[in-house]
């Protein structure tokens, strides 16, 4: 019986399959090594900006960044201009995963981040007014929920983020959304001084990381905190006076006043050229960083922002010409 079984063993299909695999591998490498005679249209593949201005600090290089893992990414629901982003905080696996992971496993898109809808609403209004030539500056970019909301609409973005784990996820999103020619990222915390400062990362809640240790743990007292040194730079040192800026978004867990002070020259532009400002105005977080909403409003009024309104925990400020 053993000899009979060996005689009938179907070896030929296995040899054919192995040979076909070798042929496919050869064809793959042959085609990959050939220059393309019919390049794909722009936007279908990630591109790298070649016309970058000379910045005082180098942009973060996603090509040299170690790949994040695991990558759990998905499209966002309910936006006029959908985009994909990658989660940095996965929850407590496997017992209590992040809510968007649960949605992902059910075949649903990620929940719409409020800031993404807000950014697209403001920029859509600008486009309707013919104002689409200018930067969107995203300070406290986190994993890119504001940056990608703007980039998929075709706007150039400067993003500032000091947390390395978040930078990895931004790199994921730059690739997945094919916006390498639109998003420039800096591994830095925007502030009012050039230098370095202690930054407090909150393990498991990177979105709550902050310069203020008290601010980082305000909502999550039991989370582990890791103190690291990060680079700081004023926005005025990065953005040339000749560069138009449409929108400045700031969400830095209470450090908003220092970011705004570091952008005094940018914010002092005349009304038709001054950026629309969206910043988080959470009094508890501001006080943890030794500032206040009143201090911020006074500063903004001093550089000509005479109209601010509160929308949830965010303030929207403009100059009425």
XYZ file of N, CA, C and O in Angstrom, residues 113-126 135-141 145-147 149-150 153 235 245-257 259-260 263 266-267 274-282 286 296-297 300 305 307-319:
292
model
N -13.551 62.769 12.872
C -13.031 63.697 13.882
C -13.641 65.088 13.684
O -13.725 65.580 12.551
N -14.048 65.713 14.768
C -14.670 67.042 14.664
C -13.755 68.037 13.968
O -14.203 68.843 13.147
N -12.456 67.988 14.289
C -11.539 68.968 13.718
C -11.436 68.801 12.207
O -11.259 69.780 11.471
N -11.558 67.576 11.715
C -11.482 67.340 10.270
C -12.641 68.016 9.552
O -12.456 68.674 8.521
N -13.846 67.854 10.108
C -15.020 68.489 9.509
C -14.912 70.010 9.586
O -15.277 70.728 8.641
N -14.394 70.513 10.712
C -14.244 71.969 10.878
C -13.268 72.536 9.861
O -13.538 73.549 9.205
N -12.109 71.892 9.707
C -11.092 72.344 8.763
C -11.658 72.375 7.348
O -11.503 73.361 6.611
N -12.323 71.303 6.953
C -12.855 71.263 5.599
C -13.965 72.286 5.392
O -14.080 72.867 4.297
N -14.753 72.550 6.425
C -15.794 73.569 6.307
C -15.213 74.952 6.069
O -15.684 75.708 5.211
N -14.176 75.307 6.820
C -13.533 76.617 6.673
C -12.874 76.732 5.303
O -13.020 77.749 4.596
N -12.143 75.691 4.899
C -11.433 75.745 3.623
C -12.392 75.720 2.431
O -12.114 76.336 1.394
N -13.494 75.036 2.570
C -14.506 75.038 1.502
C -15.056 76.445 1.296
O -15.267 76.889 0.162
N -15.237 77.160 2.392
C -15.701 78.554 2.313
C -14.653 79.417 1.607
O -14.981 80.247 0.753
N -13.386 79.209 1.951
C -12.309 79.961 1.307
C -12.277 79.687 -0.196
O -12.099 80.602 -1.008
N -0.964 78.478 2.680
C -0.673 77.328 3.528
C -1.758 77.093 4.573
O -2.414 78.037 5.039
N -1.883 75.849 4.972
C -2.588 75.477 6.200
C -1.501 75.031 7.173
O -0.700 74.149 6.854
N -1.451 75.648 8.346
C -0.430 75.323 9.345
C -1.107 74.564 10.480
O -2.038 75.074 11.116
N -0.636 73.345 10.712
C -1.234 72.450 11.702
C -0.243 72.249 12.849
O 0.731 71.512 12.722
N -0.512 72.909 13.973
C 0.379 72.835 15.143
C -0.239 71.889 16.168
O -1.354 72.116 16.644
N 0.506 70.846 16.519
C -0.046 69.761 17.318
C -0.804 68.832 16.383
O -1.980 68.546 16.561
N -0.087 68.350 15.357
C -0.743 67.625 14.266
C -1.264 66.260 14.688
O -2.104 65.679 13.991
N -5.108 64.324 11.495
C -6.532 64.421 11.188
C -6.924 65.787 10.617
O -7.892 65.893 9.876
N -6.180 66.844 10.980
C -6.407 68.154 10.366
C -5.576 68.304 9.095
O -6.052 68.820 8.083
N -4.328 67.841 9.149
C -3.436 67.964 7.988
C -4.007 67.263 6.756
O -4.038 67.831 5.661
N -7.128 66.341 6.241
C -8.397 66.948 5.846
C -8.160 68.092 4.868
O -8.931 68.290 3.916
N -7.074 68.846 5.087
C -6.733 69.955 4.187
C -6.030 69.466 2.929
O -6.317 69.922 1.821
N -7.934 68.161 -0.009
C -8.622 69.223 -0.740
C -7.672 69.966 -1.668
O -8.085 70.859 -2.399
N 6.921 79.820 15.036
C 6.409 79.762 13.666
C 7.006 80.873 12.808
O 7.226 80.688 11.601
N -0.598 82.479 4.250
C -1.117 81.462 5.171
C -2.619 81.690 5.320
O -3.053 82.779 5.726
N -3.389 80.696 4.990
C -4.847 80.804 5.065
C -5.391 80.460 6.441
O -6.308 81.118 6.940
N -4.836 79.408 7.034
C -5.430 78.848 8.254
C -4.338 78.383 9.201
O -3.389 77.719 8.783
N -4.499 78.726 10.462
C -3.597 78.264 11.525
C -4.428 77.516 12.552
O -5.303 78.085 13.196
N -4.162 76.224 12.691
C -4.858 75.386 13.674
C -3.866 75.009 14.765
O -2.748 74.573 14.483
N -4.273 75.190 16.038
C -3.392 74.899 17.171
C -4.146 74.052 18.195
O -5.203 74.452 18.688
N -3.579 72.899 18.527
C -4.125 72.038 19.579
C -2.939 71.420 20.297
O -2.413 70.393 19.886
N -2.494 72.067 21.375
C -1.235 71.675 22.023
C -1.381 71.535 23.540
O -0.439 71.768 24.300
N -2.572 71.147 23.968
C -2.797 70.798 25.371
C -2.347 71.894 26.350
O -1.650 71.617 27.314
N -2.772 73.144 26.086
C -2.513 74.228 27.028
C -1.344 75.125 26.666
O -1.139 76.161 27.309
N -0.567 74.785 25.638
C 0.601 75.585 25.252
C 0.255 76.597 24.147
O 1.131 77.200 23.530
N -1.026 76.824 23.929
C -1.475 77.668 22.816
C -0.929 79.095 22.884
O -0.545 79.672 21.854
N -0.873 79.662 24.074
C -0.405 81.050 24.206
C 1.020 81.191 23.685
O 1.353 82.150 22.976
N 2.561 79.276 21.496
C 2.573 79.111 20.042
C 2.186 80.416 19.362
O 2.832 80.856 18.399
N 1.134 81.054 19.854
C 0.662 82.309 19.271
C 1.709 83.414 19.403
O 1.940 84.184 18.459
N 4.265 83.382 16.858
C 3.775 83.702 15.514
C 3.327 85.165 15.435
O 2.497 85.518 14.591
N 3.552 86.782 11.958
C 2.549 86.209 11.060
C 1.166 86.764 11.375
O 0.415 87.149 10.470
N 0.836 86.838 12.656
C -0.498 87.275 13.060
C -0.686 88.777 12.930
O -1.825 89.272 12.987
N -3.981 87.976 6.963
C -3.818 87.285 8.250
C -4.564 85.957 8.235
O -5.666 85.856 7.686
N -3.994 84.923 8.832
C -4.660 83.609 8.801
C -5.888 83.547 9.709
O -5.964 84.238 10.733
N -6.821 82.741 9.317
C -7.944 82.344 10.172
C -7.358 81.433 11.250
O -6.594 80.517 10.946
N -7.697 81.656 12.516
C -7.113 80.877 13.616
C -8.169 79.979 14.251
O -9.274 80.425 14.566
N -7.815 78.722 14.435
C -8.600 77.794 15.243
C -7.665 77.258 16.320
O -6.632 76.673 16.000
N -7.984 77.493 17.574
C -7.130 76.958 18.640
C -7.990 76.404 19.774
O -9.111 76.865 20.010
N -7.453 75.399 20.452
C -8.161 74.821 21.591
C -8.102 75.796 22.765
O -7.019 76.249 23.140
N -9.243 76.099 23.331
C -9.307 77.033 24.454
C -9.932 76.317 25.655
O -11.093 76.508 25.993
N -9.136 75.492 26.278
C -9.550 74.734 27.457
C -8.890 75.374 28.671
O -7.672 75.286 28.842
N -4.953 75.381 29.893
C -4.208 76.640 29.813
C -3.605 77.001 31.169
O -2.442 77.400 31.263
N -4.814 85.008 26.292
C -4.746 84.749 24.857
C -5.591 85.755 24.089
O -5.139 86.341 23.089
N -6.812 86.002 24.544
C -7.688 86.941 23.847
C -7.079 88.351 23.851
O -7.173 89.071 22.845
N -4.285 88.356 21.221
C -4.825 88.358 19.871
C -5.424 89.718 19.502
O -5.265 90.192 18.373
N -6.739 90.829 15.980
C -7.841 89.867 15.878
C -8.990 90.355 16.753
O -8.997 90.165 17.966
N -12.290 89.629 16.351
C -13.509 88.820 16.374
C -13.156 87.372 16.690
O -12.499 86.697 15.894
N -13.573 86.891 17.852
C -13.377 85.493 18.245
C -14.709 84.907 18.693
O -15.505 85.596 19.369
N -14.965 83.677 18.337
C -16.170 82.987 18.803
C -15.789 81.592 19.269
O -14.857 80.978 18.760
N -16.520 81.115 20.264
C -16.256 79.809 20.852
C -17.149 78.774 20.197
O -18.368 78.930 20.115
N -16.544 77.696 19.698
C -17.282 76.584 19.131
C -16.805 75.318 19.824
O -15.749 74.785 19.509
N -17.570 74.854 20.808
C -17.139 73.729 21.625
C -15.952 74.143 22.467
O -15.990 75.175 23.146
N -14.880 73.369 22.421
C -13.673 73.742 23.165
C -12.687 74.521 22.293
O -11.583 74.818 22.724
N -13.087 74.828 21.055
C -12.210 75.576 20.151
C -12.666 77.021 20.033
O -13.865 77.325 20.087
N -11.703 77.911 19.840
C -11.984 79.308 19.534
C -11.600 79.556 18.085
O -10.564 79.087 17.609
N -12.453 80.305 17.380
C -12.202 80.703 15.989
C -12.036 82.208 15.974
O -12.930 82.948 16.411
N -10.893 82.666 15.468
C -10.592 84.106 15.499
C -10.208 84.609 14.121
O -9.454 83.952 13.395
N -10.726 85.800 13.795
C -10.438 86.429 12.516
C -10.258 87.924 12.723
O -10.588 88.477 13.777
N -9.723 88.564 11.687
C -9.652 90.023 11.649
C -10.746 90.514 10.706
O -10.778 90.120 9.546
